[in-house]
Amino acid sequence: MVKKGPLFSFFAILIVLAIILSFATVPIIHNVKLGLDLKGGFEVLYQIKPLKAGQKIDSNTMSNAVAAINKRINVLGVSEPSISIENGNRIRVQLPGVKDEKRARQLLSTTAVLTFRDYKDNLMMDGSDLQPGKANVAFDQLNHPMVTLQLKDPARFASVTKKILAEAPNNVLVIWLDYQKGDSFLKEVSQKNHKFISAPQVSQVLNTTDVQITGMASVQEATNLKDLLNSGSLPVKMTEIYSDSVGAQFGQNSMTQTLFAGALGVAAILLFMLAFYRLGGLIADLTLVFYVYIVMSVFVGLQAVLTLPGIAALILGIGMAVDANIITLERIKDEIRSGKSILSAFKSGNQRALPTVVDANMTTIIAAGVLFSFGNSAVKGFAVMLLISNIITLITSVYGARLFLGLLIRSRALNDRPGLFGVRRSDIRE
């Protein structure tokens, strides 16, 4: 006689989960963060070196560098940047959706140390004398672009211009960006290779807070300088050691092709399970659907970035989830063939399969942990998805499938129906 309680529980749980998944689909899709290989963009890896002699590159220095880079990324308008510290002295920057790679490079790596010097290259003022965030683009009377700055102390500027006037006949105040030892104003002028930004001539003592940097070749050049000055100088020197860029169309094509191939693979798996394991395969297929939703929900909740390796790890996780179901269902079939009842076969089959399934997943979890610890960003993305997939596999494929199949078996609706598990009566030993 069929027990209605377990059967009712089975359908009730199924309906509730279906409703939850229907509401979760749109938020999951809209909140997935796509990596560079799927969305397109720019990635660069920097080696961090001391800016000044005696400077130590420690965790605090790296944190300050990341904060400065983040300010500059805000200027680029990137909505989902990724900045990570690697090996203690490297910084990896990923900028999805960035199209102007040249401008991004300039904004990220330019140290942006502004100095005011005389024609003998003596330091008169530096960026610390400026009001932070007050640089703006303006135009002179001839409509040429320039950058306007505001000083903190007008008296200090008056003192500087007074000293410049005393250095006749070269009454110039040279404005340098990222001045380096060995740079020379006179040498640059003689060789007509101007590394400095501007060299205005001082004709009188200026007791003002307003400073203008002229000589901008274009509005874009003035805008870049303004953005660099407003974002602040970098506390370290950054040397590019690796970069990569992916076009938006290429990334979109990669995602479309990968998802299509993945969908075909998953569909083939679902059909295989249904054909070979009948009812057990159907339950396995249901838990696989829940598995994908749970994995993506956790991934979105962690605000992780989905990449092509991440999609590969997700599909690999589906394969491992199927493997866990196959091990369990084959054990149950063996128990049925030995002459046990379906309920007894279900209990003993699950009990015998569990250690094998747990061991297989634990070894993969350990491997994923090693990949995450020592791999680069792409490998880390693969490892994160693989870790999440295997942990959830243990929940859905083992306990979830056991719950659903157990409710159906305990309802006694499957009594004396070994064919529902793919076992022929002729194969059952007396």
PDB file of N, CA and C in Angstrom, residues 322-378:
ATOM      1  N   VAL A 322      27.659  14.125 -11.487  1.00  0.00           N
ATOM      2  CA  VAL A 322      27.101  12.964 -12.169  1.00  0.00           C
ATOM      3  C   VAL A 322      27.843  11.705 -11.740  1.00  0.00           C
ATOM      4  N   ASP A 323      29.158  11.803 -11.614  1.00  0.00           N
ATOM      5  CA  ASP A 323      29.953  10.663 -11.199  1.00  0.00           C
ATOM      6  C   ASP A 323      29.516  10.165  -9.817  1.00  0.00           C
ATOM      7  N   ALA A 324      29.241  11.116  -8.917  1.00  0.00           N
ATOM      8  CA  ALA A 324      28.776  10.736  -7.576  1.00  0.00           C
ATOM      9  C   ALA A 324      27.437  10.003  -7.657  1.00  0.00           C
ATOM     10  N   ASN A 325      26.549  10.488  -8.523  1.00  0.00           N
ATOM     11  CA  ASN A 325      25.250   9.831  -8.688  1.00  0.00           C
ATOM     12  C   ASN A 325      25.397   8.447  -9.316  1.00  0.00           C
ATOM     13  N   ILE A 326      26.304   8.338 -10.285  1.00  0.00           N
ATOM     14  CA  ILE A 326      26.495   7.046 -10.955  1.00  0.00           C
ATOM     15  C   ILE A 326      27.019   6.005  -9.967  1.00  0.00           C
ATOM     16  N   ILE A 327      27.979   6.402  -9.134  1.00  0.00           N
ATOM     17  CA  ILE A 327      28.526   5.464  -8.142  1.00  0.00           C
ATOM     18  C   ILE A 327      27.419   4.964  -7.217  1.00  0.00           C
ATOM     19  N   THR A 328      26.584   5.900  -6.756  1.00  0.00           N
ATOM     20  CA  THR A 328      25.509   5.526  -5.833  1.00  0.00           C
ATOM     21  C   THR A 328      24.467   4.645  -6.518  1.00  0.00           C
ATOM     22  N   LEU A 329      24.046   5.033  -7.716  1.00  0.00           N
ATOM     23  CA  LEU A 329      23.008   4.282  -8.414  1.00  0.00           C
ATOM     24  C   LEU A 329      23.504   2.889  -8.833  1.00  0.00           C
ATOM     25  N   GLU A 330      24.758   2.794  -9.210  1.00  0.00           N
ATOM     26  CA  GLU A 330      25.303   1.472  -9.555  1.00  0.00           C
ATOM     27  C   GLU A 330      25.343   0.566  -8.324  1.00  0.00           C
ATOM     28  N   ARG A 331      25.677   1.138  -7.167  1.00  0.00           N
ATOM     29  CA  ARG A 331      25.660   0.351  -5.930  1.00  0.00           C
ATOM     30  C   ARG A 331      24.245  -0.149  -5.630  1.00  0.00           C
ATOM     31  N   ILE A 332      23.256   0.747  -5.828  1.00  0.00           N
ATOM     32  CA  ILE A 332      21.872   0.354  -5.573  1.00  0.00           C
ATOM     33  C   ILE A 332      21.451  -0.760  -6.533  1.00  0.00           C
ATOM     34  N   LYS A 333      21.855  -0.654  -7.809  1.00  0.00           N
ATOM     35  CA  LYS A 333      21.515  -1.692  -8.782  1.00  0.00           C
ATOM     36  C   LYS A 333      22.149  -3.035  -8.404  1.00  0.00           C
ATOM     37  N   ASP A 334      23.393  -2.968  -7.924  1.00  0.00           N
ATOM     38  CA  ASP A 334      24.054  -4.219  -7.496  1.00  0.00           C
ATOM     39  C   ASP A 334      23.295  -4.872  -6.347  1.00  0.00           C
ATOM     40  N   GLU A 335      22.812  -4.050  -5.426  1.00  0.00           N
ATOM     41  CA  GLU A 335      22.073  -4.588  -4.284  1.00  0.00           C
ATOM     42  C   GLU A 335      20.731  -5.174  -4.730  1.00  0.00           C
ATOM     43  N   ILE A 336      20.089  -4.539  -5.695  1.00  0.00           N
ATOM     44  CA  ILE A 336      18.822  -5.076  -6.216  1.00  0.00           C
ATOM     45  C   ILE A 336      19.068  -6.410  -6.917  1.00  0.00           C
ATOM     46  N   ARG A 337      20.160  -6.493  -7.702  1.00  0.00           N
ATOM     47  CA  ARG A 337      20.476  -7.731  -8.405  1.00  0.00           C
ATOM     48  C   ARG A 337      20.774  -8.866  -7.416  1.00  0.00           C
ATOM     49  N   SER A 338      21.247  -8.507  -6.219  1.00  0.00           N
ATOM     50  CA  SER A 338      21.566  -9.549  -5.228  1.00  0.00           C
ATOM     51  C   SER A 338      20.319 -10.130  -4.584  1.00  0.00           C
ATOM     52  N   GLY A 339      19.141  -9.554  -4.884  1.00  0.00           N
ATOM     53  CA  GLY A 339      17.886 -10.091  -4.377  1.00  0.00           C
ATOM     54  C   GLY A 339      17.280  -9.292  -3.244  1.00  0.00           C
ATOM     55  N   LYS A 340      17.901  -8.167  -2.872  1.00  0.00           N
ATOM     56  CA  LYS A 340      17.339  -7.355  -1.797  1.00  0.00           C
ATOM     57  C   LYS A 340      16.129  -6.582  -2.294  1.00  0.00           C
ATOM     58  N   SER A 341      15.291  -6.171  -1.333  1.00  0.00           N
ATOM     59  CA  SER A 341      14.170  -5.301  -1.681  1.00  0.00           C
ATOM     60  C   SER A 341      14.714  -3.939  -2.091  1.00  0.00           C
ATOM     61  N   ILE A 342      13.864  -3.162  -2.748  1.00  0.00           N
ATOM     62  CA  ILE A 342      14.317  -1.851  -3.223  1.00  0.00           C
ATOM     63  C   ILE A 342      14.709  -0.956  -2.050  1.00  0.00           C
ATOM     64  N   LEU A 343      13.950  -1.004  -0.952  1.00  0.00           N
ATOM     65  CA  LEU A 343      14.279  -0.183   0.216  1.00  0.00           C
ATOM     66  C   LEU A 343      15.618  -0.605   0.821  1.00  0.00           C
ATOM     67  N   SER A 344      15.828  -1.917   0.975  1.00  0.00           N
ATOM     68  CA  SER A 344      17.097  -2.403   1.526  1.00  0.00           C
ATOM     69  C   SER A 344      18.256  -2.088   0.588  1.00  0.00           C
ATOM     70  N   ALA A 345      18.010  -2.249  -0.710  1.00  0.00           N
ATOM     71  CA  ALA A 345      19.052  -1.941  -1.693  1.00  0.00           C
ATOM     72  C   ALA A 345      19.417  -0.455  -1.655  1.00  0.00           C
ATOM     73  N   PHE A 346      18.414   0.390  -1.464  1.00  0.00           N
ATOM     74  CA  PHE A 346      18.643   1.834  -1.385  1.00  0.00           C
ATOM     75  C   PHE A 346      19.517   2.175  -0.176  1.00  0.00           C
ATOM     76  N   LYS A 347      19.205   1.598   0.975  1.00  0.00           N
ATOM     77  CA  LYS A 347      19.957   1.890   2.196  1.00  0.00           C
ATOM     78  C   LYS A 347      21.396   1.397   2.098  1.00  0.00           C
ATOM     79  N   SER A 348      21.577   0.143   1.727  1.00  0.00           N
ATOM     80  CA  SER A 348      22.927  -0.425   1.681  1.00  0.00           C
ATOM     81  C   SER A 348      23.749   0.161   0.533  1.00  0.00           C
ATOM     82  N   GLY A 349      23.090   0.441  -0.588  1.00  0.00           N
ATOM     83  CA  GLY A 349      23.794   1.030  -1.731  1.00  0.00           C
ATOM     84  C   GLY A 349      24.349   2.398  -1.401  1.00  0.00           C
ATOM     85  N   ASN A 350      23.533   3.230  -0.734  1.00  0.00           N
ATOM     86  CA  ASN A 350      24.001   4.558  -0.318  1.00  0.00           C
ATOM     87  C   ASN A 350      25.138   4.464   0.693  1.00  0.00           C
ATOM     88  N   GLN A 351      24.995   3.515   1.614  1.00  0.00           N
ATOM     89  CA  GLN A 351      26.013   3.361   2.653  1.00  0.00           C
ATOM     90  C   GLN A 351      27.358   2.937   2.065  1.00  0.00           C
ATOM     91  N   ARG A 352      27.339   2.047   1.082  1.00  0.00           N
ATOM     92  CA  ARG A 352      28.577   1.560   0.481  1.00  0.00           C
ATOM     93  C   ARG A 352      29.188   2.601  -0.460  1.00  0.00           C
ATOM     94  N   ALA A 353      28.347   3.442  -1.083  1.00  0.00           N
ATOM     95  CA  ALA A 353      28.856   4.406  -2.067  1.00  0.00           C
ATOM     96  C   ALA A 353      29.422   5.661  -1.420  1.00  0.00           C
ATOM     97  N   LEU A 354      28.916   6.025  -0.229  1.00  0.00           N
ATOM     98  CA  LEU A 354      29.280   7.304   0.388  1.00  0.00           C
ATOM     99  C   LEU A 354      30.783   7.483   0.577  1.00  0.00           C
ATOM    100  N   PRO A 355      31.525   6.522   1.143  1.00  0.00           N
ATOM    101  CA  PRO A 355      32.973   6.742   1.333  1.00  0.00           C
ATOM    102  C   PRO A 355      33.710   7.016   0.026  1.00  0.00           C
ATOM    103  N   THR A 356      33.333   6.303  -1.032  1.00  0.00           N
ATOM    104  CA  THR A 356      33.986   6.495  -2.327  1.00  0.00           C
ATOM    105  C   THR A 356      33.725   7.901  -2.864  1.00  0.00           C
ATOM    106  N   VAL A 357      32.468   8.341  -2.766  1.00  0.00           N
ATOM    107  CA  VAL A 357      32.102   9.676  -3.261  1.00  0.00           C
ATOM    108  C   VAL A 357      32.826  10.760  -2.468  1.00  0.00           C
ATOM    109  N   VAL A 358      32.844  10.633  -1.144  1.00  0.00           N
ATOM    110  CA  VAL A 358      33.497  11.634  -0.299  1.00  0.00           C
ATOM    111  C   VAL A 358      34.993  11.693  -0.583  1.00  0.00           C
ATOM    112  N   ASP A 359      35.641  10.540  -0.705  1.00  0.00           N
ATOM    113  CA  ASP A 359      37.076  10.499  -0.983  1.00  0.00           C
ATOM    114  C   ASP A 359      37.399  11.171  -2.316  1.00  0.00           C
ATOM    115  N   ALA A 360      36.593  10.878  -3.343  1.00  0.00           N
ATOM    116  CA  ALA A 360      36.833  11.455  -4.668  1.00  0.00           C
ATOM    117  C   ALA A 360      36.719  12.974  -4.644  1.00  0.00           C
ATOM    118  N   ASN A 361      35.700  13.480  -3.952  1.00  0.00           N
ATOM    119  CA  ASN A 361      35.508  14.928  -3.890  1.00  0.00           C
ATOM    120  C   ASN A 361      36.549  15.611  -3.010  1.00  0.00           C
ATOM    121  N   MET A 362      36.959  14.950  -1.938  1.00  0.00           N
ATOM    122  CA  MET A 362      37.948  15.553  -1.049  1.00  0.00           C
ATOM    123  C   MET A 362      39.297  15.714  -1.748  1.00  0.00           C
ATOM    124  N   THR A 363      39.688  14.735  -2.549  1.00  0.00           N
ATOM    125  CA  THR A 363      40.958  14.860  -3.279  1.00  0.00           C
ATOM    126  C   THR A 363      40.907  16.023  -4.266  1.00  0.00           C
ATOM    127  N   THR A 364      39.752  16.222  -4.906  1.00  0.00           N
ATOM    128  CA  THR A 364      39.602  17.339  -5.836  1.00  0.00           C
ATOM    129  C   THR A 364      39.605  18.671  -5.084  1.00  0.00           C
ATOM    130  N   ILE A 365      38.965  18.718  -3.917  1.00  0.00           N
ATOM    131  CA  ILE A 365      38.960  19.934  -3.104  1.00  0.00           C
ATOM    132  C   ILE A 365      40.380  20.309  -2.692  1.00  0.00           C
ATOM    133  N   ILE A 366      41.178  19.313  -2.319  1.00  0.00           N
ATOM    134  CA  ILE A 366      42.572  19.571  -1.940  1.00  0.00           C
ATOM    135  C   ILE A 366      43.352  20.127  -3.137  1.00  0.00           C
ATOM    136  N   ALA A 367      43.146  19.507  -4.305  1.00  0.00           N
ATOM    137  CA  ALA A 367      43.836  19.978  -5.515  1.00  0.00           C
ATOM    138  C   ALA A 367      43.423  21.402  -5.855  1.00  0.00           C
ATOM    139  N   ALA A 368      42.122  21.712  -5.719  1.00  0.00           N
ATOM    140  CA  ALA A 368      41.647  23.065  -5.998  1.00  0.00           C
ATOM    141  C   ALA A 368      42.241  24.067  -5.015  1.00  0.00           C
ATOM    142  N   GLY A 369      42.398  23.655  -3.755  1.00  0.00           N
ATOM    143  CA  GLY A 369      43.009  24.525  -2.762  1.00  0.00           C
ATOM    144  C   GLY A 369      44.453  24.857  -3.099  1.00  0.00           C
ATOM    145  N   VAL A 370      45.189  23.877  -3.594  1.00  0.00           N
ATOM    146  CA  VAL A 370      46.580  24.111  -4.002  1.00  0.00           C
ATOM    147  C   VAL A 370      46.634  25.054  -5.203  1.00  0.00           C
ATOM    148  N   LEU A 371      45.743  24.840  -6.170  1.00  0.00           N
ATOM    149  CA  LEU A 371      45.692  25.723  -7.342  1.00  0.00           C
ATOM    150  C   LEU A 371      45.397  27.162  -6.934  1.00  0.00           C
ATOM    151  N   PHE A 372      44.478  27.332  -5.986  1.00  0.00           N
ATOM    152  CA  PHE A 372      44.130  28.676  -5.541  1.00  0.00           C
ATOM    153  C   PHE A 372      45.298  29.340  -4.817  1.00  0.00           C
ATOM    154  N   SER A 373      46.046  28.576  -4.065  1.00  0.00           N
ATOM    155  CA  SER A 373      47.144  29.128  -3.267  1.00  0.00           C
ATOM    156  C   SER A 373      48.323  29.569  -4.124  1.00  0.00           C
ATOM    157  N   PHE A 374      48.597  28.823  -5.198  1.00  0.00           N
ATOM    158  CA  PHE A 374      49.812  29.089  -5.968  1.00  0.00           C
ATOM    159  C   PHE A 374      49.564  29.547  -7.403  1.00  0.00           C
ATOM    160  N   GLY A 375      48.315  29.566  -7.855  1.00  0.00           N
ATOM    161  CA  GLY A 375      48.043  29.926  -9.245  1.00  0.00           C
ATOM    162  C   GLY A 375      47.893  31.413  -9.457  1.00  0.00           C
ATOM    163  N   ASN A 376      47.877  31.843 -10.728  1.00  0.00           N
ATOM    164  CA  ASN A 376      47.623  33.246 -11.055  1.00  0.00           C
ATOM    165  C   ASN A 376      46.119  33.493 -11.094  1.00  0.00           C
ATOM    166  N   SER A 377      45.722  34.656 -11.615  1.00  0.00           N
ATOM    167  CA  SER A 377      44.306  35.041 -11.523  1.00  0.00           C
ATOM    168  C   SER A 377      43.382  34.082 -12.263  1.00  0.00           C
ATOM    169  N   ALA A 378      43.779  33.643 -13.490  1.00  0.00           N
ATOM    170  CA  ALA A 378      42.931  32.728 -14.251  1.00  0.00           C
ATOM    171  C   ALA A 378      42.803  31.382 -13.548  1.00  0.00           C
TER     172      ALA A 378
END
